[in-house]
Amino acid sequence: MKVLVHINDAERWQEALATRLPEAEIFTSAAPADKRREADYLAAWKPPATLLREPVALKGIVNLGAGVDALLNNPGLPANVPIVKLRDAGMAQPIGDYVRYGLLHFQRDFDRYRRQQHARQWREHAPLDKADWPVGVLGLGAIGARVAAMIAADGFPVHGWSRSPKTLPGIHCHHGDAGLEALLGRVKSLVLLLPDTPATRHIIDAEALARLPEGASLINPGRGTLIDEAALLAALGNSAAEGRLRGALLDAFPEEPLPAASPLWSHPRVWVTPHMAGPTPLEAALDQVAEALRAFESGEPLDAVDPTAGY
Ligand code: GLV
């Protein structure tokens, strides 16, 4: 099989994949156009449309990340070519740590202490116990379910939400529109780990934000399109004094890099990170890539992406 690899640092991926698939011919998008056209499979992260159009008889695509939104929205995506994506592949642990950082930030009042420090103010706040800090996790896919389990193990009561019913040990699972409303009304921090699909776009709008209890906080290591940014800014209020929404830790934005003119950069209660919550670890990811390519080749049933659902 011939595999075309496209990602930052593609040579490293190419070499490491070659050790796992000695039977394959693996080349990167730097290979000559004739070679690229021969590819049976494409293993790629955010390939340009022109590259997607090149292979003449593509049999499968491996998305080198968890979110397939960029690929599904790519105008060069060929129709009817099955897509497999990375499922967790080691990103859940760093994303869980990112969420833990965010939860402790608010639960232990680090946001307040930072402001107090600037005012040289020495004042202790009695923290609420973790058991009194319910957390909502929207999205219970491979990553969301693992993150929910991690923070439940830390002692936070966790309410998870997915479109269709799920049962996860130790998590209060909710589903559907009514389940979302119920969850929003009872959480002190809301974590977004949904995929970007037409059904999830702006799921956190003014109405959803209004359902959160006063003083709730938002942590988004998922996708920027999940949030209606104007509604978020309105719920935060524009001063350092806490608004209805206490603060937001944001790693993903509808446009990345976040434009310099975005009011989020300078908002006193917003923390911006540059889509760093869930780096794809090469080794674990390559095990999944090799497995997917072998399954494609042998015609085994694949856990393929459903392009209509968007994940
Ligand atoms: C990163 O955002 C990914 O989808 O893997």
Coordinates of C-alpha atoms and ligand atoms in Angstrom, one line a residue:
M1 CA 0.0 0.0 0.0
K2 CA 1.1 3.6 -0.7
V3 CA 0.5 6.1 2.1
L4 CA 0.8 9.9 1.7
V5 CA 1.4 11.7 5.0
H6 CA 0.6 15.4 5.5
I7 CA 1.2 17.1 8.9
N8 CA 3.7 19.4 10.5
D9 CA 6.8 17.4 11.0
A10 CA 5.7 14.9 8.4
E11 CA 9.2 13.3 8.0
R12 CA 9.1 12.2 11.7
W13 CA 5.6 10.7 11.2
Q14 CA 6.8 9.0 8.0
E15 CA 9.8 7.4 9.6
A16 CA 7.9 6.2 12.7
L17 CA 5.0 4.9 10.6
A18 CA 7.5 3.0 8.4
T19 CA 8.7 1.0 11.4
R20 CA 5.2 -0.1 12.1
L21 CA 4.2 -0.8 8.4
P22 CA 7.3 -2.2 6.8
E23 CA 5.2 -3.5 3.9
A24 CA 4.0 0.0 3.0
E25 CA 5.5 2.7 0.8
I26 CA 5.2 5.9 2.8
F27 CA 5.9 9.3 1.5
T28 CA 5.1 12.9 2.5
S29 CA 3.4 15.7 0.6
A30 CA 6.9 16.9 -0.3
A31 CA 7.1 13.9 -2.7
P32 CA 6.8 14.7 -6.5
A33 CA 3.2 15.1 -7.8
D34 CA 3.4 11.7 -9.7
K35 CA 4.0 9.9 -6.5
R36 CA 1.3 11.8 -4.6
R37 CA -1.2 10.8 -7.3
E38 CA -0.5 7.1 -6.7
A39 CA -1.4 7.2 -3.0
D40 CA -3.8 4.6 -1.8
Y41 CA -4.3 6.2 1.5
L42 CA -3.9 9.7 3.0
A43 CA -2.9 10.2 6.6
A44 CA -3.2 13.9 7.2
W45 CA -4.0 16.8 9.5
K46 CA -5.7 19.8 7.8
P47 CA -4.5 18.9 4.2
P48 CA -4.9 21.7 1.6
A49 CA -7.8 21.0 -0.8
T50 CA -5.3 20.7 -3.7
L51 CA -3.5 17.8 -2.0
L52 CA -6.8 16.1 -1.3
R53 CA -7.7 16.2 -5.0
E54 CA -4.5 14.7 -6.2
P55 CA -4.6 10.9 -5.5
V56 CA -6.5 9.3 -8.4
A57 CA -7.7 6.2 -6.6
L58 CA -7.8 7.0 -2.9
K59 CA -9.1 4.1 -0.7
G60 CA -9.1 5.7 2.7
I61 CA -8.2 8.7 4.8
V62 CA -6.8 8.7 8.3
N63 CA -7.4 12.1 10.1
L64 CA -4.4 12.7 12.3
G65 CA -6.5 14.4 15.0
A66 CA -9.7 13.8 16.9
G67 CA -11.8 16.5 15.3
V68 CA -12.8 15.9 11.6
D69 CA -14.6 19.3 11.2
A70 CA -11.7 20.8 9.1
L71 CA -11.5 17.7 6.9
L72 CA -15.3 17.4 6.4
N73 CA -15.5 21.1 5.5
N74 CA -12.6 20.8 3.0
P75 CA -13.8 21.5 -0.5
G76 CA -11.3 19.0 -1.9
L77 CA -12.6 16.1 0.1
P78 CA -13.4 13.3 -2.3
A79 CA -16.9 11.8 -2.0
N80 CA -17.4 8.2 -0.6
V81 CA -13.8 7.7 0.6
P82 CA -14.0 6.3 4.1
I83 CA -12.4 8.3 6.9
V84 CA -11.0 7.1 10.2
K85 CA -10.0 9.5 12.9
L86 CA -7.8 9.2 16.0
R87 CA -9.9 8.3 19.0
D88 CA -8.3 9.5 22.1
A89 CA -4.8 8.2 21.1
G90 CA -3.3 9.7 24.3
M91 CA -4.9 13.2 24.0
A92 CA -7.4 12.6 26.8
Q93 CA -4.8 12.7 29.5
P94 CA -3.4 16.2 28.7
I95 CA -6.9 17.5 28.0
G96 CA -8.0 16.1 31.4
D97 CA -5.1 17.9 33.0
Y98 CA -6.1 21.1 31.2
V99 CA -9.6 20.7 32.6
R100 CA -8.3 20.0 36.1
Y101 CA -6.2 23.1 35.9
G102 CA -9.3 25.1 35.0
L103 CA -11.5 23.6 37.6
L104 CA -8.9 24.2 40.4
H105 CA -8.4 27.7 39.1
F106 CA -12.0 28.5 39.8
Q107 CA -12.8 26.2 42.7
R108 CA -9.7 27.3 44.7
D109 CA -10.2 31.0 43.7
F110 CA -7.0 31.5 41.8
D111 CA -8.8 34.0 39.6
R112 CA -9.8 36.1 42.6
Y113 CA -6.3 35.8 44.2
R114 CA -4.7 37.1 41.0
R115 CA -6.9 40.2 41.1
Q116 CA -6.2 40.6 44.8
Q117 CA -2.5 40.3 44.2
H118 CA -2.7 43.2 41.7
A119 CA -4.4 45.2 44.5
R120 CA -1.9 44.0 47.1
Q121 CA -4.8 42.6 49.0
W122 CA -4.4 39.8 51.5
R123 CA -7.8 38.1 52.0
E124 CA -8.5 34.4 52.2
H125 CA -11.7 32.9 50.7
A126 CA -13.1 29.7 52.2
P127 CA -13.1 27.3 49.2
L128 CA -16.1 25.2 48.4
D129 CA -15.4 21.5 48.7
K130 CA -15.0 19.7 45.4
A131 CA -18.0 17.6 46.4
D132 CA -20.0 20.8 46.3
W133 CA -18.6 21.8 42.8
P134 CA -20.7 20.0 40.2
V135 CA -19.0 19.9 36.8
G136 CA -20.8 19.5 33.4
V137 CA -19.0 17.8 30.6
L138 CA -20.7 18.2 27.2
G139 CA -19.6 15.4 24.8
L140 CA -19.0 11.9 26.0
G141 CA -16.9 10.5 23.1
A142 CA -13.6 8.8 23.5
I143 CA -12.1 12.0 25.0
G144 CA -15.0 13.4 26.9
A145 CA -15.8 10.1 28.6
R146 CA -12.2 9.8 29.7
V147 CA -12.0 13.4 31.0
A148 CA -15.3 13.0 32.8
A149 CA -13.8 9.9 34.6
M150 CA -10.6 11.7 35.5
I151 CA -12.4 14.6 37.1
A152 CA -14.9 12.3 38.8
A153 CA -11.9 10.4 40.3
D154 CA -10.6 13.8 41.6
G155 CA -13.8 14.1 43.7
F156 CA -16.0 16.5 41.6
P157 CA -19.6 15.4 41.0
V158 CA -19.7 15.0 37.2
H159 CA -22.7 15.5 34.9
G160 CA -22.1 14.3 31.4
W161 CA -24.2 15.1 28.3
S162 CA -24.4 13.4 24.9
R163 CA -27.0 13.7 22.2
S164 CA -28.1 10.0 22.6
P165 CA -28.3 8.2 25.9
K166 CA -25.1 6.8 27.4
T167 CA -24.2 5.1 30.7
L168 CA -20.8 5.7 32.3
P169 CA -19.8 4.5 35.7
G170 CA -19.6 7.3 38.3
I171 CA -21.0 9.9 35.9
H172 CA -24.6 11.4 36.0
C173 CA -25.4 11.0 32.3
H174 CA -27.9 13.2 30.6
H175 CA -29.0 13.3 27.0
G176 CA -31.1 15.2 24.5
D177 CA -32.4 18.8 24.7
A178 CA -34.2 18.3 28.1
G179 CA -31.1 16.6 29.5
L180 CA -28.9 19.6 28.4
E181 CA -31.3 22.0 30.1
A182 CA -31.2 20.0 33.3
L183 CA -27.4 19.8 33.3
L184 CA -26.9 23.5 32.6
G185 CA -29.0 24.4 35.6
R186 CA -26.9 22.6 38.1
V187 CA -23.2 22.9 37.3
K188 CA -20.6 25.3 38.6
S189 CA -18.2 24.7 35.8
L190 CA -19.0 23.6 32.2
V191 CA -16.5 21.8 30.1
L192 CA -17.0 21.6 26.3
L193 CA -15.7 18.5 24.5
L194 CA -18.2 18.2 21.7
P195 CA -17.2 17.9 18.0
D196 CA -17.9 20.8 15.7
T197 CA -21.0 19.7 13.7
P198 CA -24.1 21.6 12.4
A199 CA -25.9 20.3 15.5
T200 CA -23.4 21.6 18.0
R201 CA -22.6 25.0 16.5
H202 CA -23.4 27.7 19.1
I203 CA -24.9 25.1 21.4
I204 CA -23.6 27.5 24.1
D205 CA -25.7 30.6 23.2
A206 CA -27.3 33.3 25.2
E207 CA -30.1 31.0 26.3
A208 CA -27.7 28.2 27.4
L209 CA -25.5 30.7 29.3
A210 CA -28.6 32.1 31.0
R211 CA -29.4 28.6 32.4
L212 CA -26.1 28.3 34.1
P213 CA -26.2 29.2 37.8
E214 CA -24.9 32.7 38.7
G215 CA -21.1 32.6 39.0
A216 CA -20.5 29.5 36.8
S217 CA -17.4 29.2 34.8
L218 CA -16.6 27.8 31.3
I219 CA -13.7 25.7 30.1
N220 CA -13.4 25.0 26.4
P221 CA -10.7 22.7 25.2
G222 CA -13.1 21.5 22.4
R223 CA -14.1 23.7 19.4
G224 CA -14.5 27.4 19.2
T225 CA -17.7 27.1 17.2
L226 CA -19.6 25.6 20.1
I227 CA -19.8 29.0 21.7
D228 CA -21.7 32.1 20.5
E229 CA -18.9 34.6 21.3
A230 CA -21.1 37.7 21.5
A231 CA -23.4 35.9 24.0
L232 CA -20.3 34.8 26.0
L233 CA -19.0 38.3 26.2
A234 CA -22.4 39.6 27.3
A235 CA -22.6 36.9 30.0
L236 CA -19.1 37.7 31.3
G237 CA -19.8 41.4 31.5
N238 CA -16.9 43.7 30.6
S239 CA -15.3 44.6 33.8
A240 CA -12.9 42.9 36.2
A241 CA -15.8 42.6 38.7
E242 CA -17.4 39.2 38.3
G243 CA -20.4 39.1 36.0
R244 CA -23.0 36.4 35.7
L245 CA -20.4 34.2 34.3
R246 CA -17.3 34.2 36.5
G247 CA -14.7 33.4 33.9
A248 CA -13.7 31.4 30.9
L249 CA -10.7 29.3 30.0
L250 CA -10.6 29.0 26.3
D251 CA -8.3 26.9 24.1
A252 CA -10.3 26.8 20.8
F253 CA -11.8 29.6 18.7
P254 CA -13.9 29.7 15.5
E255 CA -10.9 31.4 13.8
E256 CA -7.4 30.3 14.8
P257 CA -5.0 32.0 15.5
L258 CA -7.5 34.1 17.5
P259 CA -7.5 37.5 15.6
A260 CA -5.5 40.2 17.3
A261 CA -8.7 42.4 17.4
S262 CA -10.7 39.8 19.4
P263 CA -12.0 41.3 22.7
L264 CA -11.2 37.9 24.3
W265 CA -7.5 38.6 24.4
S266 CA -7.8 41.5 26.9
H267 CA -10.9 40.4 28.8
P268 CA -9.9 40.4 32.5
R269 CA -11.7 37.2 33.2
V270 CA -10.9 35.2 30.1
W271 CA -7.8 33.0 29.8
V272 CA -6.8 32.3 26.2
T273 CA -4.5 29.4 25.3
P274 CA -3.4 28.6 21.7
H275 CA -5.2 25.3 21.0
M276 CA -2.6 23.5 23.1
A277 CA -4.9 21.4 25.4
G278 CA -4.6 18.1 23.6
P279 CA -1.4 17.6 21.6
T280 CA -1.4 14.4 19.5
P281 CA 1.3 12.1 20.9
L282 CA 3.1 10.6 18.0
E283 CA 3.7 7.1 19.3
A284 CA 0.1 6.4 20.5
A285 CA -1.3 8.0 17.4
L286 CA 0.8 6.0 15.0
D287 CA -0.3 2.7 16.6
Q288 CA -3.9 3.8 15.7
V289 CA -2.8 5.0 12.2
A290 CA -1.1 1.7 11.5
E291 CA -4.1 -0.3 12.8
A292 CA -6.5 1.8 10.7
L293 CA -4.4 1.3 7.5
R294 CA -4.2 -2.4 8.0
A295 CA -7.9 -2.6 8.6
F296 CA -8.6 -0.6 5.4
E297 CA -6.3 -2.9 3.4
S298 CA -7.7 -6.1 4.7
G299 CA -11.3 -4.9 4.4
E300 CA -12.0 -5.4 8.1
P301 CA -14.9 -3.4 9.4
L302 CA -13.7 0.1 10.4
D303 CA -14.9 2.5 13.1
A304 CA -15.3 5.0 10.3
V305 CA -16.4 8.6 10.7
D306 CA -20.1 9.3 9.8
P307 CA -19.9 12.4 7.6
T308 CA -23.5 13.3 8.2
A309 CA -23.2 13.2 12.0
G310 CA -19.8 15.0 11.7
Y311 CA -17.8 12.7 14.0
Ligands
GLV1 C1 -7.3 18.8 17.8 O1 -7.9 19.7 17.9 C2 -7.8 17.5 17.3 O2 -9.0 17.5 16.9 O3 -7.1 16.5 17.5

